[in-house]
Coordinates of C-alpha atoms and ligand atoms in Angstrom, one line a residue:
M1 CA -45.4 22.0 47.8
K2 CA -44.2 20.0 44.9
T3 CA -43.0 16.4 45.4
R4 CA -39.1 16.3 45.2
L5 CA -37.8 13.5 43.2
G6 CA -34.1 12.6 42.9
V7 CA -33.0 10.6 39.8
I8 CA -29.7 8.8 39.9
G9 CA -28.3 8.3 36.4
A10 CA -29.1 9.9 33.1
G11 CA -29.2 6.8 30.9
A12 CA -32.3 6.3 28.6
G13 CA -34.3 5.0 31.6
G14 CA -33.3 7.8 34.0
L15 CA -33.7 10.6 31.6
A16 CA -37.1 9.2 30.5
A17 CA -38.3 9.0 34.1
A18 CA -37.0 12.5 34.9
L19 CA -38.8 13.9 31.9
L20 CA -42.1 12.1 32.7
A21 CA -42.1 13.4 36.3
Q22 CA -40.9 17.0 35.5
S23 CA -43.5 17.3 32.8
H24 CA -46.2 16.6 35.4
Q25 CA -45.0 19.2 37.9
V26 CA -42.8 17.1 40.1
D27 CA -39.6 18.9 41.1
V28 CA -36.8 16.7 39.6
T29 CA -33.1 16.7 40.2
L30 CA -31.1 14.5 37.8
F31 CA -27.6 13.3 39.0
E32 CA -25.2 11.8 36.5
S33 CA -21.6 10.7 37.2
H34 CA -20.5 11.4 33.7
S35 CA -20.4 14.9 32.1
Q36 CA -23.2 14.0 29.7
P37 CA -26.3 11.8 29.5
G38 CA -26.7 8.5 27.6
G39 CA -24.9 5.8 29.5
C40 CA -24.7 2.6 27.4
A41 CA -26.5 4.5 24.7
G42 CA -24.3 7.6 24.9
W43 CA -21.7 9.1 22.6
F44 CA -18.3 10.6 22.5
D45 CA -16.8 13.4 20.3
R46 CA -13.4 13.4 18.5
G47 CA -12.7 16.4 16.4
P48 CA -15.5 16.7 13.8
F49 CA -16.8 13.2 14.5
N50 CA -19.3 11.9 17.0
F51 CA -19.5 8.2 17.8
D52 CA -22.4 6.2 19.4
V53 CA -20.7 4.2 22.2
G54 CA -23.2 1.3 22.4
A55 CA -26.8 1.5 21.3
T56 CA -27.3 2.8 17.8
T57 CA -30.8 1.7 16.8
L58 CA -34.2 2.7 18.0
S59 CA -37.5 0.8 17.9
G60 CA -40.9 1.0 19.6
I61 CA -42.0 4.1 17.8
G62 CA -45.5 4.4 16.4
E63 CA -49.1 4.5 17.7
G64 CA -49.3 2.9 21.2
R65 CA -45.5 2.1 21.3
P66 CA -43.3 3.1 24.2
F67 CA -41.4 5.9 22.6
S68 CA -44.5 7.5 21.2
E69 CA -46.4 7.1 24.5
F70 CA -43.5 8.7 26.2
Q71 CA -43.4 11.5 23.7
K72 CA -47.2 12.1 24.1
L73 CA -46.8 12.4 27.9
T74 CA -43.7 14.6 27.9
G75 CA -43.6 16.6 24.6
A76 CA -39.9 15.6 24.4
P77 CA -38.5 15.8 20.8
L78 CA -37.9 12.6 18.8
Q79 CA -36.2 13.3 15.5
V80 CA -35.6 10.0 13.8
K81 CA -35.3 8.5 10.3
V82 CA -36.9 5.3 9.3
V83 CA -34.3 2.7 8.3
D84 CA -35.5 0.2 5.6
P85 CA -34.1 -2.4 5.4
G86 CA -33.8 -2.4 9.1
I87 CA -30.8 -4.7 9.2
V88 CA -28.7 -6.2 6.4
F89 CA -27.6 -9.7 7.4
H90 CA -24.2 -10.7 5.9
L91 CA -24.4 -14.5 5.9
P92 CA -21.4 -16.5 4.7
H93 CA -21.6 -16.1 0.8
T94 CA -24.8 -14.1 0.7
K95 CA -26.7 -11.1 2.0
M96 CA -30.3 -11.0 3.3
R97 CA -32.2 -7.7 3.9
R98 CA -34.9 -7.3 6.6
Y99 CA -37.4 -5.2 4.7
Q100 CA -40.3 -3.5 6.5
D101 CA -42.8 -4.8 3.9
N102 CA -43.8 -8.3 4.9
L103 CA -44.1 -9.7 1.4
K104 CA -40.7 -8.5 0.4
W105 CA -39.3 -9.9 3.6
L106 CA -40.9 -13.3 3.1
A107 CA -39.6 -13.4 -0.5
E108 CA -36.1 -12.6 0.8
L109 CA -36.3 -15.5 3.3
E110 CA -37.5 -17.8 0.6
R111 CA -34.6 -16.8 -1.7
V112 CA -32.0 -17.5 1.0
F113 CA -33.7 -20.4 2.8
P114 CA -35.9 -22.0 0.3
G115 CA -38.6 -24.6 1.2
M116 CA -39.4 -23.7 4.8
S117 CA -42.8 -22.6 6.2
H118 CA -41.7 -19.0 6.5
Q119 CA -45.1 -17.5 6.2
K120 CA -46.7 -19.6 8.9
F121 CA -43.9 -19.0 11.4
W122 CA -43.6 -15.2 10.8
N123 CA -47.3 -14.7 10.8
E124 CA -47.5 -16.3 14.3
I125 CA -44.5 -14.3 15.5
E126 CA -45.9 -11.0 14.2
D127 CA -49.2 -11.8 15.9
L128 CA -47.6 -12.5 19.2
S129 CA -45.4 -9.4 19.1
G130 CA -48.4 -7.3 18.1
R131 CA -50.2 -8.6 21.2
A132 CA -47.2 -7.9 23.4
W133 CA -47.0 -4.3 22.2
G134 CA -50.7 -4.0 22.9
F135 CA -50.0 -4.8 26.5
L136 CA -46.4 -3.7 27.5
P137 CA -46.6 0.1 27.1
H138 CA -49.9 0.3 28.9
V139 CA -49.3 -1.8 32.0
S140 CA -48.6 -0.4 35.4
G141 CA -47.1 -1.8 38.6
F142 CA -45.9 -4.9 36.9
P143 CA -44.4 -7.3 37.9
P144 CA -46.2 -6.8 41.3
A145 CA -43.9 -6.2 44.3
K146 CA -46.5 -5.8 47.1
W147 CA -50.1 -6.5 47.9
S148 CA -51.1 -3.0 47.1
D149 CA -50.0 -3.5 43.5
L150 CA -53.1 -5.5 43.1
K151 CA -54.9 -2.2 42.4
H152 CA -53.2 -2.4 39.0
L153 CA -54.8 -5.7 38.2
P154 CA -57.1 -4.2 35.5
S155 CA -54.1 -3.1 33.5
W156 CA -52.6 -6.7 33.7
L157 CA -55.7 -8.5 32.5
K158 CA -55.0 -7.5 28.9
G159 CA -51.8 -9.5 29.1
I160 CA -53.3 -12.6 30.7
A161 CA -53.4 -14.6 27.5
L162 CA -49.7 -13.9 27.0
V163 CA -48.5 -15.8 30.1
P164 CA -48.0 -19.2 28.4
S165 CA -45.7 -17.6 25.9
L166 CA -43.5 -16.4 28.8
L167 CA -43.1 -20.0 29.9
T168 CA -42.3 -21.6 26.6
S169 CA -39.1 -21.0 24.6
L170 CA -39.0 -19.5 21.2
E171 CA -37.5 -22.8 20.0
T172 CA -40.8 -24.5 20.7
F173 CA -42.5 -22.2 18.1
E174 CA -39.7 -22.4 15.7
K175 CA -39.6 -26.2 15.7
K176 CA -43.3 -26.3 14.6
Y177 CA -42.4 -24.9 11.2
Q178 CA -38.8 -24.9 10.3
T179 CA -36.7 -27.7 9.0
K180 CA -33.2 -28.3 10.4
N181 CA -31.0 -25.9 8.6
D182 CA -27.8 -25.0 10.5
L183 CA -27.3 -21.6 8.9
Y184 CA -30.9 -20.6 9.6
K185 CA -30.5 -21.6 13.2
R186 CA -27.2 -19.7 13.5
W187 CA -28.8 -16.6 12.0
I188 CA -32.0 -16.7 14.2
N189 CA -29.8 -17.2 17.2
A190 CA -27.6 -14.2 16.2
L191 CA -30.7 -12.1 15.8
C192 CA -32.0 -13.1 19.3
M193 CA -28.5 -12.4 20.8
I194 CA -28.5 -8.8 19.7
S195 CA -31.8 -7.9 21.4
A196 CA -32.6 -10.5 24.0
Q197 CA -29.0 -11.6 24.8
N198 CA -29.7 -15.3 24.5
H199 CA -30.3 -18.2 22.1
I200 CA -33.7 -19.4 21.0
H201 CA -33.9 -22.4 23.2
Q202 CA -33.6 -20.1 26.2
I203 CA -35.7 -17.1 25.3
P204 CA -39.3 -16.9 26.2
A205 CA -41.4 -16.9 23.1
L206 CA -43.0 -13.6 24.0
I207 CA -39.7 -11.8 24.3
G208 CA -38.3 -13.7 21.3
S209 CA -41.2 -12.4 19.2
L210 CA -40.2 -8.8 20.0
A211 CA -36.6 -9.6 19.3
L212 CA -37.3 -11.1 15.9
T213 CA -39.7 -8.4 14.7
Y214 CA -37.9 -5.3 15.9
P215 CA -35.7 -5.0 12.8
A216 CA -39.0 -4.5 10.8
E217 CA -39.4 -1.2 12.6
T218 CA -36.0 0.3 13.0
F219 CA -35.2 4.0 13.3
A220 CA -32.0 6.0 13.5
P221 CA -31.8 9.1 15.6
V222 CA -30.8 12.2 13.5
G223 CA -27.5 13.4 14.9
G224 CA -27.0 10.0 16.4
M225 CA -27.5 9.4 20.1
K226 CA -25.9 12.8 20.8
G227 CA -28.8 14.4 18.8
L228 CA -31.4 12.4 20.8
Y229 CA -30.0 13.1 24.3
S230 CA -29.1 16.7 23.7
S231 CA -32.6 17.4 22.7
W232 CA -34.1 15.5 25.7
L233 CA -31.8 17.2 28.1
S234 CA -32.5 20.7 26.7
H235 CA -36.2 19.9 27.0
F236 CA -35.8 18.7 30.6
E237 CA -33.9 21.9 31.6
S238 CA -36.4 24.1 29.7
I239 CA -39.3 22.8 31.8
G240 CA -37.4 23.5 35.0
G241 CA -35.6 20.2 35.7
Q242 CA -32.3 20.4 37.5
W243 CA -29.3 18.8 35.7
R244 CA -26.4 17.8 37.9
P245 CA -23.6 16.3 35.7
R246 CA -20.3 15.0 37.2
E247 CA -22.1 14.2 40.4
R248 CA -21.8 10.5 41.3
V249 CA -24.2 9.3 43.9
E250 CA -22.3 7.5 46.6
S251 CA -24.9 6.4 49.1
L252 CA -28.7 6.4 49.6
K253 CA -30.3 6.1 53.0
F254 CA -33.9 6.1 54.1
Q255 CA -34.3 8.2 57.2
N256 CA -37.2 10.2 58.7
K257 CA -39.5 9.2 55.8
N258 CA -37.1 10.8 53.2
W259 CA -34.2 9.6 51.2
N260 CA -30.8 11.0 52.0
L261 CA -28.8 11.0 48.8
K262 CA -25.1 11.7 49.2
T263 CA -23.0 12.6 46.1
V264 CA -19.4 13.4 45.6
K265 CA -20.3 17.0 46.0
S266 CA -23.5 17.4 48.1
E267 CA -26.0 15.9 50.4
N268 CA -29.7 16.0 49.5
E269 CA -33.1 15.0 50.8
F270 CA -35.9 13.6 48.5
E271 CA -39.3 12.2 49.1
K272 CA -38.9 9.9 46.1
V273 CA -35.9 8.4 44.3
V274 CA -35.5 6.8 40.9
A275 CA -32.3 4.8 40.6
N276 CA -31.3 4.3 36.9
V277 CA -28.5 1.9 37.9
T278 CA -28.2 -1.8 37.7
S279 CA -29.6 -4.0 40.4
W280 CA -26.1 -4.9 41.4
S281 CA -25.2 -1.3 41.9
L282 CA -28.4 -0.4 43.7
D283 CA -28.0 -3.3 46.2
K284 CA -24.6 -1.9 47.0
M285 CA -25.8 1.7 47.3
I286 CA -28.5 0.9 49.8
Q287 CA -26.4 -1.8 51.4
E288 CA -29.0 -4.5 51.2
S289 CA -29.9 -7.3 48.9
K290 CA -33.4 -8.6 49.3
I291 CA -33.3 -10.5 46.0
E292 CA -30.4 -12.5 44.6
S293 CA -29.9 -10.9 41.2
P294 CA -28.4 -13.3 38.7
T295 CA -24.9 -12.1 37.8
E296 CA -24.8 -13.8 34.4
A297 CA -24.6 -11.0 31.9
W298 CA -22.7 -10.1 28.8
G299 CA -19.9 -7.6 28.2
A300 CA -19.4 -5.8 25.0
F301 CA -16.3 -5.4 22.8
T302 CA -16.6 -2.3 20.6
V303 CA -14.7 -0.7 17.7
Y304 CA -15.1 2.9 16.8
A305 CA -13.9 4.2 13.4
A306 CA -14.2 7.4 11.3
V307 CA -13.7 6.6 7.6
K308 CA -13.7 8.5 4.3
W309 CA -15.3 6.6 1.4
E310 CA -15.6 7.0 -2.4
N311 CA -19.2 5.9 -2.0
L312 CA -20.9 6.3 1.4
Q313 CA -22.7 3.4 2.9
N314 CA -26.5 3.9 2.4
E315 CA -27.6 1.0 4.5
T316 CA -27.2 1.8 8.1
Y317 CA -27.3 -1.4 10.3
H318 CA -25.6 -4.7 9.5
L319 CA -25.3 -8.0 11.3
V320 CA -22.2 -9.9 10.0
L321 CA -22.0 -13.6 10.5
P322 CA -18.5 -14.5 9.3
D323 CA -17.7 -18.0 7.9
E324 CA -16.8 -20.2 10.9
S325 CA -13.4 -20.9 9.4
E326 CA -12.5 -17.2 9.6
G327 CA -12.3 -17.3 13.5
V328 CA -14.2 -14.0 13.9
D329 CA -17.3 -13.8 16.1
D330 CA -20.6 -12.3 14.8
Y331 CA -20.5 -8.5 14.9
F332 CA -23.0 -5.7 14.5
V333 CA -22.1 -2.6 12.4
S334 CA -23.8 0.8 12.5
F335 CA -22.9 3.6 10.1
S336 CA -23.8 7.2 10.7
L337 CA -26.5 8.4 8.3
P338 CA -24.9 9.6 5.0
N339 CA -24.4 13.3 5.1
D340 CA -25.5 13.7 8.7
T341 CA -22.9 16.5 9.2
E342 CA -23.6 16.6 12.9
R343 CA -21.7 13.3 13.0
A344 CA -19.1 13.4 10.3
P345 CA -18.1 15.9 7.6
I346 CA -19.3 15.4 4.0
G347 CA -17.7 12.3 2.4
C348 CA -17.0 10.7 5.8
Q349 CA -19.0 8.4 8.1
T350 CA -18.5 7.2 11.7
V351 CA -18.8 3.4 12.4
T352 CA -19.6 1.6 15.6
I353 CA -19.0 -2.1 15.7
S354 CA -20.0 -4.3 18.6
Q355 CA -19.7 -7.9 19.7
H356 CA -20.6 -9.9 22.8
T357 CA -17.8 -10.8 25.1
N358 CA -17.3 -12.5 28.5
E359 CA -16.2 -10.3 31.4
A360 CA -13.7 -13.0 32.5
D361 CA -11.7 -12.6 29.3
W362 CA -10.7 -9.1 30.4
L363 CA -9.8 -9.8 34.0
V364 CA -6.2 -10.2 33.1
S365 CA -2.9 -8.4 33.6
K366 CA -2.5 -5.0 31.8
E367 CA -0.1 -6.5 29.3
I368 CA -2.4 -9.3 28.2
Y369 CA -5.4 -7.0 28.3
L370 CA -3.7 -4.6 25.8
E371 CA -2.5 -7.3 23.6
R372 CA -6.0 -9.0 23.5
K373 CA -7.7 -5.7 22.8
N374 CA -5.4 -4.8 19.9
Q375 CA -5.6 -8.3 18.4
R376 CA -9.3 -8.5 18.6
M377 CA -9.7 -5.0 17.1
E378 CA -7.3 -5.8 14.3
K379 CA -9.2 -9.1 13.4
I380 CA -12.6 -7.4 13.3
W381 CA -11.2 -4.5 11.3
Q382 CA -9.6 -6.7 8.7
H383 CA -13.0 -8.6 8.4
F384 CA -14.8 -5.3 8.1
F385 CA -12.6 -4.4 5.0
K386 CA -13.5 -7.8 3.4
T387 CA -17.2 -7.1 4.0
F388 CA -17.6 -3.5 3.2
G389 CA -14.5 -2.7 1.1
K390 CA -11.6 -0.5 2.1
P391 CA -12.3 3.1 2.8
S392 CA -10.0 5.7 1.1
E393 CA -8.9 6.9 4.5
V394 CA -9.3 5.8 8.1
K395 CA -9.3 9.0 10.2
F396 CA -9.9 7.4 13.7
L397 CA -9.8 3.9 15.1
S398 CA -10.2 2.8 18.7
A399 CA -11.7 -0.1 20.7
G400 CA -13.7 -0.5 24.0
T401 CA -13.9 -3.4 26.3
P402 CA -16.0 -4.2 29.5
H403 CA -13.5 -2.1 31.4
T404 CA -14.3 0.9 29.2
F405 CA -18.0 0.5 29.9
E406 CA -17.4 0.1 33.6
R407 CA -15.3 3.2 33.6
Y408 CA -17.8 5.4 31.8
T409 CA -21.1 4.0 33.0
L410 CA -20.2 2.6 36.4
R411 CA -21.8 -0.8 35.5
P412 CA -20.1 -3.5 37.6
K413 CA -17.6 -5.5 35.6
G414 CA -18.8 -3.7 32.5
R415 CA -21.9 -5.9 32.3
V416 CA -24.2 -4.4 29.7
G417 CA -27.6 -5.1 28.2
G418 CA -29.2 -6.3 31.4
M419 CA -29.8 -9.9 32.3
P420 CA -30.2 -12.3 29.4
H421 CA -33.8 -13.4 29.0
R422 CA -34.4 -17.1 30.0
W423 CA -37.8 -18.8 30.0
S424 CA -36.5 -20.8 33.0
Y425 CA -35.9 -17.5 34.9
P426 CA -39.3 -15.9 34.5
I427 CA -39.8 -12.1 34.5
W428 CA -41.5 -12.1 37.9
R429 CA -38.3 -13.4 39.5
W430 CA -36.3 -10.5 38.1
P431 CA -35.3 -7.8 40.7
S432 CA -38.3 -5.7 41.2
W433 CA -38.4 -2.1 40.0
D434 CA -40.2 -1.2 43.2
R435 CA -37.8 -1.2 46.1
G436 CA -40.3 0.2 48.6
N437 CA -40.4 3.5 50.4
N438 CA -40.8 5.3 47.1
L439 CA -37.5 4.0 45.7
A440 CA -37.8 2.7 42.1
M441 CA -35.2 1.0 40.0
I442 CA -35.4 1.8 36.3
G443 CA -33.1 0.3 33.7
D444 CA -32.2 -2.8 31.8
T445 CA -31.9 -5.1 34.9
A446 CA -35.6 -4.5 35.7
F447 CA -38.7 -5.6 33.8
P448 CA -39.0 -5.7 30.8
G449 CA -35.2 -5.8 30.3
Q450 CA -32.8 -4.8 27.6
G451 CA -32.7 -2.1 25.1
M452 CA -33.7 1.6 25.0
V453 CA -37.3 0.8 24.2
A454 CA -37.5 -1.6 27.2
V455 CA -36.0 1.0 29.6
V456 CA -38.3 3.7 28.4
N457 CA -41.1 1.2 28.9
C458 CA -39.9 0.6 32.4
A459 CA -40.0 4.3 33.1
L460 CA -43.6 4.5 31.7
N461 CA -44.6 1.5 33.9
W462 CA -43.1 3.3 37.0
W463 CA -44.7 6.6 36.0
R464 CA -48.2 5.1 35.7
A465 CA -47.9 3.3 39.0
S466 CA -46.5 6.4 40.8
A467 CA -49.0 8.7 39.2
S468 CA -51.8 6.9 41.0
H469 CA -50.1 7.9 44.3
F470 CA -51.9 10.7 46.0
D471 CA -49.1 13.3 46.0
F472 CA -48.4 12.9 42.3
Q473 CA -52.1 13.3 41.6
R474 CA -52.2 16.4 43.8
N475 CA -49.4 18.0 41.7
R476 CA -51.1 17.2 38.5
R477 CA -54.3 19.0 39.7
S478 CA -52.5 22.1 41.0
Ligands
FAD1 C1 -22.6 -2.4 22.5 C2 -24.0 -2.2 22.8 C3 -25.0 -2.1 21.8 C4 -26.3 -1.9 22.1 N1 -27.2 -1.7 21.0 C5 -28.4 -1.3 21.3 C6 -29.3 -0.9 20.2 O1 -28.9 -0.8 19.1 N2 -30.6 -0.5 20.5 C7 -31.0 -0.6 21.8 O2 -32.2 -0.3 22.1 N3 -30.2 -1.0 22.8 C8 -29.0 -1.3 22.6 N4 -28.1 -1.7 23.6 C9 -28.7 -1.7 25.0 C10 -28.9 -0.3 25.6 O3 -27.8 0.5 25.4 C11 -29.2 -0.4 27.1 O4 -30.1 -1.5 27.4 C12 -29.8 0.9 27.6 O5 -29.1 2.0 27.1 C13 -29.6 0.8 29.1 O6 -30.1 2.0 29.6 P1 -30.2 2.2 31.2 O7 -30.9 3.5 31.4 O8 -30.8 1.0 31.8 O9 -28.7 2.3 31.8 P2 -27.4 3.0 31.4 O10 -27.3 3.2 30.0 O11 -26.3 2.1 32.1 O12 -27.4 4.4 32.2 C14 -27.2 4.5 33.5 C15 -26.6 5.9 33.8 O13 -26.4 6.1 35.2 C16 -25.1 6.7 35.5 N5 -24.7 6.2 36.8 C17 -24.5 5.0 37.2 N6 -24.2 5.0 38.5 C18 -24.3 6.2 38.9 C19 -24.1 6.9 40.2 N7 -23.8 6.2 41.3 N8 -24.3 8.2 40.3 C20 -24.7 8.9 39.2 N9 -24.8 8.4 38.0 C21 -24.7 7.1 37.9 C22 -24.2 6.1 34.4 O14 -23.1 7.0 34.1 C23 -25.2 6.1 33.2 O15 -25.2 7.3 32.5 C24 -26.8 -1.8 23.4 C25 -25.9 -1.9 24.5 C26 -24.5 -2.1 24.2 C27 -23.5 -2.1 25.3

């Protein structure tokens, strides 16, 4: 008899876990409350356009990296395009491009921020991130949740030398080499915010090194997130996985050595469950909270547009830092790949713009909410024209707030991107992915945290730890 695994949620983490298990002869049923997969990295269609709702960039692809390890284990398709420069930074009065080539990147830094020790700083950061990548995708059962996890000790030893860089902030590194330049500090903080959700004095150096180097290895999925998830879902179904969209899980109870999983439509029994939901949601679902999860987290404000241009934007990802006098917060812009007709007809592109926002700003009356939403969208949109030029036609324009994310992904208060990394709140204090009795939590509120690459890594970590259980092994042999 095959092991029966129920997966709650088809975000990047849930779908990755479902594919890993189904590819190794586990009988997987994947429940999703929405009609389609993706969650915070999902998409929506409007006429001939498709828009990425949140995540737009991919990283962690290449020998030994999480997406490639995942692909090797599952055979799931991964059709991506290398994006170089990975990000174009729009600083007040100048642009700076993050090229893949290290020498070109250092020359660009020297042009915009002359007279600093760029080479020494970036060499050290590259070295640290290289060592982190040598460890993270290959570790299992980490951080440990119970004594029996000690069996995974050999896989942790590779990372032992990295521990001090989890307990020092990225700023300690940065201070060694850089002079006091306010714009440089603002830029490096903005870059850390988009991937680790915090500023350099708070981020552990290890996580910071990954945050700073990821734009050197940026990929765009062909067909956008819709292209990626549609191909993963088809693969999952083609190998026998059961896909249950529009089926929100309402409760999860452990009884008679099995999990009773109740959805809006059915009641089911599973030996093992993967919950691809936030720690806040899971605590509520199982009606227990062993660990106090910190509730500090960001919300997102997003703008979605479909535009027609004389000249299509050839550079895909942009981080815009407006002049402080303009009163617009930093924002991240992603264009669909030129001539990707899966996403927009010829001559047109779709645009996703995102900004950090506080959940409290949106807990207001409906009237104030709508006014705030429109004003913020209008402000960003006017600044977008200034930065990229006016399109010949705007075919669609809409905005999203934490309420929108809460509605479509069921994340409490629309908190996205997981918990911000803080060196003073080390990774081993995060809610554990292992909730006992064969219940695992996979997603951006578990180690190693935010972003698609991190949640795929979390699924790999779970899979490696579970695959050493007897019944998973038995299935692999049969
Ligand atoms: C604006 C924005 C921009 C971002 N940009 C990037 C980027 O460029 N690159 C990057 O790597 N990351 C980016 N991120 C972060 C990234 O999107 C997330 O960290 C990642 O997608 C989280 O995946 P997840 O699997 O943990 O959870 P989620 O994406 O939240 O998926 C959880 C899924 O579970 C479903 N679900 C929840 N509760 C239930 C239930 N009770 N029953 C059934 N189904 C349920 C939800 O509908 C959802 O589909 C961005 C995030 C945002 C918000």
